[in-house]
Amino acid sequence: MNLPRFLNREIIISLLVASFPVLCLAYGKGYNLPPILLLVAALGFCWQFKKINYTTQVKWVLSSFSIYFLTYLASTLYYGGSFSEIDMPSRFVLVLPIFLLLLLYPPKVNILTLGFIIGSIVAGIVAIIHIYYFHIPRAFWDAYKHVHPSLKGYMPIQAGNMAMTLGLISFTISTYYLSQKSWWKFTLSFIAALLGIYASFLSGTRGGWVFLPIAIVYLAFSNHQFISKKVVVFTIFILGVGLLSLSQTQEVTKRIDSATYDLTQYQTGNEYTSLGIRLELWKSAIYTTEQHPIIGAGYKGRETLREKWAHEDLVNAQVIKNYLDSHSHNQFLEDLSVRGIIGLAALLAIFIIPLSIFVKNHNIANSPQQKMINQCGAISVIMMIGYCLSQAMFRHNSGMIFYSLMTVILLATSISMREKQS
């Protein structure tokens, strides 16, 4: 028997959506293909967008993503910068047709969750191959692409953060299956969670580990109504033991020791270390913000001011010389120094608005599956906020695409499930 036409569309779109987490880390720049296919599909159905119920939540998402892009455009026009500066932030606008498409044809939850689980497993396997077969210092490091061409297109920090998000989303899914007493699905998703988180550890992406405890506490608090306290404590204990074991691997301990060494060196006056460079760039961004607090200094203006701070011996001259046109290694300070308070407000909006929607929809959800989807969305946003504290995630194509597409996928699913419930 042939399936109804609308169901075929939903399944095809769901498979396209699920391919995103699967392909993200399967190969270098694997995050590029699914968004392109989804955008083409969205443009093919754009004539149906008038059928969408443009609720307050939908309008807030459309507005916040659009305004974030417009702050880049306004800054570029005001300071006479290159239009290449608005290329990457345009992703936040390009995902909006996909958002509307997914409101029309919401992803099948079972297909979507399977995509996250497989994506987390893939991330772990790829990272293990990079470390234990290729014998490179960090997983997802394209510095060795001349030896192993398959490494081309990877970035260890970006990829490590993606892997952590996929791992924690898989862990969120595992708590749902635990509440449903679906033991084999719980086991599979829990193993996927460990592999995704382990991939992040093997990447040496220390900034991706900072908010891990916060995410675990959030999940424990959010699931206490559906899972007994004993089971929650036991699950967190098992995860904690697993993470502790993983953290003792040589690759992880090296990164922790390196951070400790860098901090010690910085305190003794050696600022030219991985951590020291970040701290100097943060200082430079703060000084720049003091000069241009409202609209920022723009990219060229920031370079000029960096040279000024180095000349005045406020920041390390060697760091500025070698990182003159670098981002600030902190997305909040990056937007604040380049686009001022206006830019920072727009950045905070694309975090706070989705997070508030996930939390609100979670609180009124009447099924464990709805709560699980909203928890996945909240975890994704919370972890990205953590990543942005030590990395300018949105100065890279991968960070822009990963956050914007992941967010609209989960938002569309959450909002659609809420509308169906109503």
Tab-separated table of C-alpha atoms in Angstrom:
chain	number	residue	atom	x	y	z
A	1	MET	CA	0.000	0.000	0.000
A	2	ASN	CA	1.345	3.403	-0.973
A	3	LEU	CA	1.931	5.854	1.847
A	4	PRO	CA	0.102	9.181	1.698
A	5	ARG	CA	1.979	11.860	-0.174
A	6	PHE	CA	2.405	14.146	2.863
A	7	LEU	CA	3.870	11.258	4.848
A	8	ASN	CA	6.445	10.586	2.155
A	9	ARG	CA	7.517	14.222	2.313
A	10	GLU	CA	7.785	14.096	6.098
A	11	ILE	CA	9.941	10.978	5.989
A	12	ILE	CA	12.239	12.362	3.278
A	13	ILE	CA	12.652	15.663	5.123
A	14	SER	CA	13.184	13.805	8.402
A	15	LEU	CA	15.950	11.725	6.806
A	16	LEU	CA	17.597	14.879	5.456
A	17	VAL	CA	17.438	16.433	8.916
A	18	ALA	CA	18.819	13.291	10.578
A	19	SER	CA	21.704	13.200	8.083
A	20	PHE	CA	23.046	16.447	9.547
A	21	PRO	CA	24.315	15.059	12.877
A	22	VAL	CA	25.381	11.842	11.144
A	23	LEU	CA	27.579	13.606	8.565
A	24	CYS	CA	28.812	16.474	10.771
A	25	LEU	CA	32.016	14.697	11.799
A	26	ALA	CA	31.980	11.746	9.410
A	27	TYR	CA	34.428	13.671	7.207
A	28	GLY	CA	35.921	17.148	7.044
A	29	LYS	CA	33.214	19.774	6.442
A	30	GLY	CA	30.550	17.073	6.517
A	31	TYR	CA	28.237	19.671	8.044
A	32	ASN	CA	27.891	21.466	4.682
A	33	LEU	CA	25.842	19.042	2.561
A	34	PRO	CA	22.624	18.543	4.602
A	35	PRO	CA	21.957	22.302	5.007
A	36	ILE	CA	22.272	22.798	1.255
A	37	LEU	CA	19.825	19.985	0.508
A	38	LEU	CA	17.402	21.243	3.162
A	39	LEU	CA	17.596	24.804	1.824
A	40	VAL	CA	16.848	23.599	-1.719
A	41	ALA	CA	13.888	21.627	-0.369
A	42	ALA	CA	12.702	24.662	1.614
A	43	LEU	CA	12.801	26.908	-1.432
A	44	GLY	CA	10.781	24.290	-3.301
A	45	PHE	CA	8.015	24.521	-0.713
A	46	CYS	CA	8.224	28.265	0.015
A	47	TRP	CA	4.827	28.872	-1.593
A	48	GLN	CA	3.296	26.896	1.281
A	49	PHE	CA	4.835	29.053	4.031
A	50	LYS	CA	1.628	31.128	4.190
A	51	LYS	CA	-0.067	28.077	5.745
A	52	ILE	CA	2.184	28.240	8.802
A	53	ASN	CA	0.743	29.403	12.086
A	54	TYR	CA	3.069	32.303	12.881
A	55	THR	CA	2.858	32.104	16.649
A	56	THR	CA	4.715	34.422	18.989
A	57	GLN	CA	7.478	31.853	19.372
A	58	VAL	CA	7.926	31.551	15.608
A	59	LYS	CA	8.072	35.339	15.244
A	60	TRP	CA	10.658	35.642	18.018
A	61	VAL	CA	12.909	33.079	16.311
A	62	LEU	CA	12.597	34.754	12.912
A	63	SER	CA	13.279	38.175	14.437
A	64	SER	CA	16.259	37.223	16.604
A	65	PHE	CA	18.087	35.356	13.845
A	66	SER	CA	17.431	38.138	11.332
A	67	ILE	CA	18.539	40.895	13.705
A	68	TYR	CA	21.774	39.069	14.495
A	69	PHE	CA	22.630	39.047	10.803
A	70	LEU	CA	21.585	42.688	10.428
A	71	THR	CA	24.044	43.787	13.132
A	72	TYR	CA	26.857	42.386	10.966
A	73	LEU	CA	25.445	44.082	7.882
A	74	ALA	CA	25.010	47.449	9.638
A	75	SER	CA	28.545	47.330	11.062
A	76	THR	CA	29.994	46.473	7.647
A	77	LEU	CA	28.131	49.329	5.963
A	78	TYR	CA	28.977	51.835	8.707
A	79	TYR	CA	32.703	51.073	8.802
A	80	GLY	CA	33.060	50.383	5.083
A	81	GLY	CA	34.219	46.832	5.562
A	82	SER	CA	34.331	44.014	3.032
A	83	PHE	CA	31.078	42.217	2.267
A	84	SER	CA	32.937	38.975	2.924
A	85	GLU	CA	32.373	39.891	6.580
A	86	ILE	CA	28.672	39.097	6.234
A	87	ASP	CA	29.134	35.814	4.366
A	88	MET	CA	29.241	33.506	7.406
A	89	PRO	CA	26.577	35.298	9.499
A	90	SER	CA	24.236	34.998	6.507
A	91	ARG	CA	23.789	31.370	7.650
A	92	PHE	CA	21.475	32.656	10.363
A	93	VAL	CA	19.163	33.989	7.659
A	94	LEU	CA	19.571	31.060	5.283
A	95	VAL	CA	18.382	28.575	7.916
A	96	LEU	CA	15.091	30.449	8.355
A	97	PRO	CA	13.462	28.909	5.232
A	98	ILE	CA	14.554	25.534	6.634
A	99	PHE	CA	12.925	26.460	9.947
A	100	LEU	CA	9.667	27.237	8.136
A	101	LEU	CA	9.913	24.026	6.110
A	102	LEU	CA	10.262	22.013	9.310
A	103	LEU	CA	7.236	23.755	10.788
A	104	LEU	CA	5.281	22.547	7.739
A	105	TYR	CA	6.745	19.047	7.848
A	106	PRO	CA	8.054	18.426	11.380
A	107	PRO	CA	10.836	15.838	11.648
A	108	LYS	CA	9.815	12.380	12.845
A	109	VAL	CA	11.150	12.225	16.388
A	110	ASN	CA	12.296	8.596	16.119
A	111	ILE	CA	14.269	9.350	12.947
A	112	LEU	CA	15.728	12.534	14.427
A	113	THR	CA	16.866	10.872	17.651
A	114	LEU	CA	18.410	8.005	15.695
A	115	GLY	CA	20.348	10.562	13.669
A	116	PHE	CA	21.780	12.093	16.847
A	117	ILE	CA	22.733	8.676	18.225
A	118	ILE	CA	24.449	7.573	15.010
A	119	GLY	CA	26.172	10.966	14.712
A	120	SER	CA	27.597	10.640	18.217
A	121	ILE	CA	28.803	7.099	17.499
A	122	VAL	CA	30.406	8.264	14.244
A	123	ALA	CA	32.168	11.107	16.074
A	124	GLY	CA	33.619	8.677	18.608
A	125	ILE	CA	34.777	6.163	16.015
A	126	VAL	CA	36.379	8.850	13.827
A	127	ALA	CA	38.196	10.358	16.835
A	128	ILE	CA	39.468	6.934	17.927
A	129	ILE	CA	40.785	6.292	14.391
A	130	HIS	CA	42.552	9.658	14.365
A	131	ILE	CA	44.298	9.052	17.698
A	132	TYR	CA	44.995	5.327	17.775
A	133	TYR	CA	45.380	4.545	14.066
A	134	PHE	CA	46.704	7.787	12.584
A	135	HIS	CA	48.685	8.507	15.806
A	136	ILE	CA	48.182	12.278	15.690
A	137	PRO	CA	48.257	14.395	18.890
A	138	ARG	CA	44.607	15.556	18.668
A	139	ALA	CA	41.549	14.139	16.949
A	140	PHE	CA	40.047	16.188	14.099
A	141	TRP	CA	43.326	18.035	13.459
A	142	ASP	CA	43.890	18.912	9.811
A	143	ALA	CA	47.497	19.991	10.474
A	144	TYR	CA	48.384	16.407	9.488
A	145	LYS	CA	46.288	16.363	6.314
A	146	HIS	CA	49.478	16.075	4.213
A	147	VAL	CA	50.026	12.672	5.832
A	148	HIS	CA	46.372	11.636	6.116
A	149	PRO	CA	44.257	13.400	3.430
A	150	SER	CA	41.044	12.328	5.199
A	151	LEU	CA	41.847	14.908	7.904
A	152	LYS	CA	41.310	17.773	5.472
A	153	GLY	CA	38.530	20.122	6.539
A	154	TYR	CA	38.533	19.282	10.246
A	155	MET	CA	39.182	21.812	13.013
A	156	PRO	CA	39.891	20.276	16.449
A	157	ILE	CA	38.181	22.968	18.515
A	158	GLN	CA	35.056	23.224	16.385
A	159	ALA	CA	34.791	19.463	15.872
A	160	GLY	CA	35.453	18.714	19.527
A	161	ASN	CA	32.618	21.019	20.538
A	162	MET	CA	30.268	19.450	17.998
A	163	ALA	CA	31.133	16.005	19.341
A	164	MET	CA	30.404	17.124	22.904
A	165	THR	CA	26.977	18.441	21.895
A	166	LEU	CA	26.135	15.245	20.023
A	167	GLY	CA	27.282	13.193	23.010
A	168	LEU	CA	25.161	15.149	25.488
A	169	ILE	CA	22.109	15.068	23.232
A	170	SER	CA	22.536	11.283	23.025
A	171	PHE	CA	22.749	11.183	26.815
A	172	THR	CA	19.513	13.213	26.974
A	173	ILE	CA	17.880	10.710	24.645
A	174	SER	CA	19.141	7.854	26.823
A	175	THR	CA	17.374	9.320	29.859
A	176	TYR	CA	14.140	9.311	27.857
A	177	TYR	CA	14.557	5.650	26.933
A	178	LEU	CA	15.398	4.925	30.557
A	179	SER	CA	12.125	6.491	31.669
A	180	GLN	CA	10.324	4.321	29.095
A	181	LYS	CA	12.240	1.218	30.251
A	182	SER	CA	13.382	0.573	26.697
A	183	TRP	CA	16.606	-1.063	27.765
A	184	TRP	CA	18.320	-1.797	24.440
A	185	LYS	CA	17.635	1.726	23.158
A	186	PHE	CA	18.876	3.129	26.462
A	187	THR	CA	22.068	1.080	26.172
A	188	LEU	CA	22.696	2.123	22.570
A	189	SER	CA	22.116	5.821	23.222
A	190	PHE	CA	24.177	5.728	26.424
A	191	ILE	CA	27.121	4.143	24.593
A	192	ALA	CA	26.689	6.777	21.872
A	193	ALA	CA	26.827	9.484	24.545
A	194	LEU	CA	30.100	8.153	25.935
A	195	LEU	CA	31.608	7.918	22.442
A	196	GLY	CA	30.596	11.487	21.544
A	197	ILE	CA	31.966	12.910	24.788
A	198	TYR	CA	35.115	10.800	24.419
A	199	ALA	CA	35.585	12.227	20.917
A	200	SER	CA	35.573	15.703	22.451
A	201	PHE	CA	38.169	14.623	25.003
A	202	LEU	CA	40.370	13.157	22.260
A	203	SER	CA	40.147	16.429	20.328
A	204	GLY	CA	41.757	18.190	23.292
A	205	THR	CA	39.099	20.907	23.164
A	206	ARG	CA	39.280	22.086	26.766
A	207	GLY	CA	36.687	24.829	26.300
A	208	GLY	CA	34.126	22.178	25.442
A	209	TRP	CA	34.466	20.546	28.854
A	210	VAL	CA	33.675	23.617	30.987
A	211	PHE	CA	29.870	23.432	30.877
A	212	LEU	CA	29.692	19.623	30.976
A	213	PRO	CA	28.858	19.561	34.727
A	214	ILE	CA	26.187	22.228	34.198
A	215	ALA	CA	24.581	20.135	31.470
A	216	ILE	CA	24.536	17.027	33.676
A	217	VAL	CA	22.977	18.938	36.586
A	218	TYR	CA	20.352	20.417	34.247
A	219	LEU	CA	19.391	16.976	32.935
A	220	ALA	CA	19.224	15.509	36.434
A	221	PHE	CA	16.923	18.318	37.552
A	222	SER	CA	14.756	18.155	34.416
A	223	ASN	CA	14.131	14.403	34.645
A	224	HIS	CA	13.467	13.979	38.339
A	225	GLN	CA	9.698	13.747	37.748
A	226	PHE	CA	9.944	10.879	35.268
A	227	ILE	CA	12.802	8.906	36.741
A	228	SER	CA	13.249	7.994	40.384
A	229	LYS	CA	15.992	9.753	42.305
A	230	LYS	CA	17.834	6.463	42.773
A	231	VAL	CA	17.910	5.816	39.020
A	232	VAL	CA	19.009	9.409	38.309
A	233	VAL	CA	21.813	9.168	40.861
A	234	PHE	CA	22.856	5.754	39.530
A	235	THR	CA	22.878	6.957	35.901
A	236	ILE	CA	24.892	10.067	36.743
A	237	PHE	CA	27.263	7.919	38.814
A	238	ILE	CA	27.839	5.568	35.881
A	239	LEU	CA	28.359	8.508	33.535
A	240	GLY	CA	30.709	10.118	36.049
A	241	VAL	CA	32.773	6.956	36.368
A	242	GLY	CA	32.893	6.658	32.589
A	243	LEU	CA	33.966	10.277	32.148
A	244	LEU	CA	36.565	9.951	34.915
A	245	SER	CA	38.009	6.881	33.206
A	246	LEU	CA	38.066	8.635	29.843
A	247	SER	CA	39.660	11.724	31.354
A	248	GLN	CA	42.628	9.662	32.533
A	249	THR	CA	43.718	8.839	28.999
A	250	GLN	CA	47.083	10.198	27.987
A	251	GLU	CA	45.639	12.585	25.386
A	252	VAL	CA	43.344	14.232	27.937
A	253	THR	CA	45.868	14.487	30.767
A	254	LYS	CA	48.320	16.145	28.373
A	255	ARG	CA	45.795	18.891	27.594
A	256	ILE	CA	45.019	19.429	31.274
A	257	ASP	CA	48.728	19.582	32.149
A	258	SER	CA	49.261	21.989	29.256
A	259	ALA	CA	46.577	24.342	30.582
A	260	THR	CA	48.129	24.265	34.057
A	261	TYR	CA	51.563	24.977	32.591
A	262	ASP	CA	50.221	27.862	30.470
A	263	LEU	CA	48.576	29.464	33.499
A	264	THR	CA	51.774	29.169	35.534
A	265	GLN	CA	53.775	30.702	32.688
A	266	TYR	CA	51.313	33.592	32.376
A	267	GLN	CA	51.618	34.362	36.075
A	268	THR	CA	55.411	34.515	35.718
A	269	GLY	CA	55.230	36.927	32.765
A	270	ASN	CA	55.347	34.562	29.774
A	271	GLU	CA	52.198	35.542	27.879
A	272	TYR	CA	52.999	33.726	24.650
A	273	THR	CA	51.291	30.416	25.375
A	274	SER	CA	47.947	29.010	24.180
A	275	LEU	CA	46.132	30.260	27.270
A	276	GLY	CA	48.236	33.423	27.526
A	277	ILE	CA	47.402	34.448	23.958
A	278	ARG	CA	43.691	34.115	24.731
A	279	LEU	CA	44.006	36.237	27.866
A	280	GLU	CA	45.891	38.970	25.991
A	281	LEU	CA	43.279	39.027	23.216
A	282	TRP	CA	40.530	39.244	25.849
A	283	LYS	CA	42.297	42.224	27.457
A	284	SER	CA	42.598	43.881	24.060
A	285	ALA	CA	38.865	43.366	23.402
A	286	ILE	CA	37.960	44.940	26.743
A	287	TYR	CA	40.138	48.001	26.067
A	288	THR	CA	38.564	48.312	22.600
A	289	THR	CA	35.061	48.138	24.062
A	290	GLU	CA	35.901	50.960	26.454
A	291	GLN	CA	36.731	53.127	23.427
A	292	HIS	CA	33.654	52.133	21.352
A	293	PRO	CA	31.017	50.737	23.719
A	294	ILE	CA	27.817	51.198	21.689
A	295	ILE	CA	28.527	50.108	18.107
A	296	GLY	CA	32.024	48.659	18.485
A	297	ALA	CA	35.117	49.467	16.483
A	298	GLY	CA	34.569	47.270	13.438
A	299	TYR	CA	37.200	44.812	12.273
A	300	LYS	CA	39.664	47.352	10.850
A	301	GLY	CA	39.210	49.683	13.793
A	302	ARG	CA	39.916	46.863	16.179
A	303	GLU	CA	43.210	46.095	14.436
A	304	THR	CA	44.254	49.733	14.750
A	305	LEU	CA	43.386	49.768	18.447
A	306	ARG	CA	45.205	46.498	19.057
A	307	GLU	CA	48.374	48.088	17.729
A	308	LYS	CA	47.729	51.040	19.988
A	309	TRP	CA	47.319	48.835	23.076
A	310	ALA	CA	50.544	47.008	22.194
A	311	HIS	CA	52.407	50.307	21.711
A	312	GLU	CA	51.156	51.481	25.114
A	313	ASP	CA	52.320	48.170	26.603
A	314	LEU	CA	48.805	47.295	27.757
A	315	VAL	CA	48.921	43.961	25.931
A	316	ASN	CA	51.780	41.759	24.773
A	317	ALA	CA	53.279	43.197	21.563
A	318	GLN	CA	54.374	39.808	20.218
A	319	VAL	CA	50.867	38.416	20.601
A	320	ILE	CA	49.356	41.401	18.780
A	321	LYS	CA	51.938	41.216	16.007
A	322	ASN	CA	51.165	37.573	15.266
A	323	TYR	CA	47.412	37.715	15.979
A	324	LEU	CA	46.583	41.209	14.702
A	325	ASP	CA	43.625	40.127	12.558
A	326	SER	CA	42.627	37.165	14.743
A	327	HIS	CA	39.266	36.912	16.485
A	328	SER	CA	39.150	37.401	20.251
A	329	HIS	CA	38.825	33.680	21.133
A	330	ASN	CA	35.635	34.577	22.988
A	331	GLN	CA	32.422	35.125	21.034
A	332	PHE	CA	30.953	37.525	23.584
A	333	LEU	CA	34.046	39.747	23.639
A	334	GLU	CA	34.321	39.385	19.862
A	335	ASP	CA	30.841	40.775	19.233
A	336	LEU	CA	31.249	43.379	21.984
A	337	SER	CA	34.514	44.784	20.635
A	338	VAL	CA	33.546	44.695	16.948
A	339	ARG	CA	29.816	45.566	17.127
A	340	GLY	CA	29.495	46.974	20.648
A	341	ILE	CA	26.625	46.580	23.081
A	342	ILE	CA	24.234	46.352	20.132
A	343	GLY	CA	26.154	43.366	18.762
A	344	LEU	CA	26.359	41.702	22.169
A	345	ALA	CA	22.606	42.155	22.709
A	346	ALA	CA	21.895	40.535	19.338
A	347	LEU	CA	24.217	37.633	20.224
A	348	LEU	CA	22.560	37.114	23.601
A	349	ALA	CA	19.158	37.131	21.884
A	350	ILE	CA	19.984	34.134	19.676
A	351	PHE	CA	20.846	32.221	22.852
A	352	ILE	CA	18.226	33.486	25.290
A	353	ILE	CA	15.192	33.347	22.976
A	354	PRO	CA	15.659	29.715	21.847
A	355	LEU	CA	16.560	28.664	25.393
A	356	SER	CA	13.474	30.343	26.834
A	357	ILE	CA	11.282	28.624	24.216
A	358	PHE	CA	12.740	25.218	25.045
A	359	VAL	CA	12.304	25.772	28.783
A	360	LYS	CA	8.738	27.059	28.437
A	361	ASN	CA	7.678	24.252	26.093
A	362	HIS	CA	9.342	21.733	28.398
A	363	ASN	CA	7.368	22.998	31.379
A	364	ILE	CA	3.989	22.694	29.635
A	365	ALA	CA	4.725	19.444	27.771
A	366	ASN	CA	2.473	16.539	28.680
A	367	SER	CA	4.611	13.690	27.354
A	368	PRO	CA	8.138	12.447	28.087
A	369	GLN	CA	8.971	12.628	24.366
A	370	GLN	CA	8.137	16.326	24.205
A	371	LYS	CA	10.200	16.975	27.304
A	372	MET	CA	13.115	15.057	25.791
A	373	ILE	CA	13.125	17.159	22.611
A	374	ASN	CA	13.077	20.386	24.621
A	375	GLN	CA	15.876	19.110	26.846
A	376	CYS	CA	17.954	18.347	23.735
A	377	GLY	CA	17.387	21.908	22.549
A	378	ALA	CA	18.239	23.437	25.910
A	379	ILE	CA	21.408	21.325	26.181
A	380	SER	CA	22.515	22.398	22.695
A	381	VAL	CA	22.121	26.102	23.576
A	382	ILE	CA	23.702	25.786	27.032
A	383	MET	CA	26.759	24.011	25.665
A	384	MET	CA	27.196	26.526	22.829
A	385	ILE	CA	27.206	29.345	25.384
A	386	GLY	CA	30.023	27.487	27.153
A	387	TYR	CA	31.985	27.005	23.921
A	388	CYS	CA	31.702	30.722	23.144
A	389	LEU	CA	33.493	31.619	26.385
A	390	SER	CA	36.832	30.412	25.040
A	391	GLN	CA	36.283	30.372	21.285
A	392	ALA	CA	34.705	32.690	18.718
A	393	MET	CA	32.529	29.881	17.385
A	394	PHE	CA	30.683	32.141	14.945
A	395	ARG	CA	33.855	33.340	13.242
A	396	HIS	CA	33.962	29.896	11.642
A	397	ASN	CA	31.594	28.492	9.055
A	398	SER	CA	31.248	25.257	11.033
A	399	GLY	CA	30.144	27.041	14.206
A	400	MET	CA	27.636	29.207	12.368
A	401	ILE	CA	26.069	26.267	10.532
A	402	PHE	CA	26.121	23.857	13.464
A	403	TYR	CA	24.420	26.156	15.946
A	404	SER	CA	21.941	27.811	13.582
A	405	LEU	CA	20.767	24.595	11.925
A	406	MET	CA	20.777	22.505	15.102
A	407	THR	CA	18.733	25.191	16.844
A	408	VAL	CA	16.062	25.575	14.150
A	409	ILE	CA	15.728	21.795	13.818
A	410	LEU	CA	15.015	21.383	17.515
A	411	LEU	CA	12.941	24.575	17.729
A	412	ALA	CA	10.715	23.529	14.830
A	413	THR	CA	10.218	20.102	16.397
A	414	SER	CA	9.471	21.615	19.811
A	415	ILE	CA	7.033	24.249	18.507
A	416	SER	CA	5.252	21.729	16.261
A	417	MET	CA	4.799	19.299	19.145
A	418	ARG	CA	3.416	22.113	21.276
A	419	GLU	CA	0.946	23.109	18.545
A	420	LYS	CA	-0.142	19.497	18.163
A	421	GLN	CA	-0.654	19.246	21.913
A	422	SER	CA	-2.798	22.399	21.875
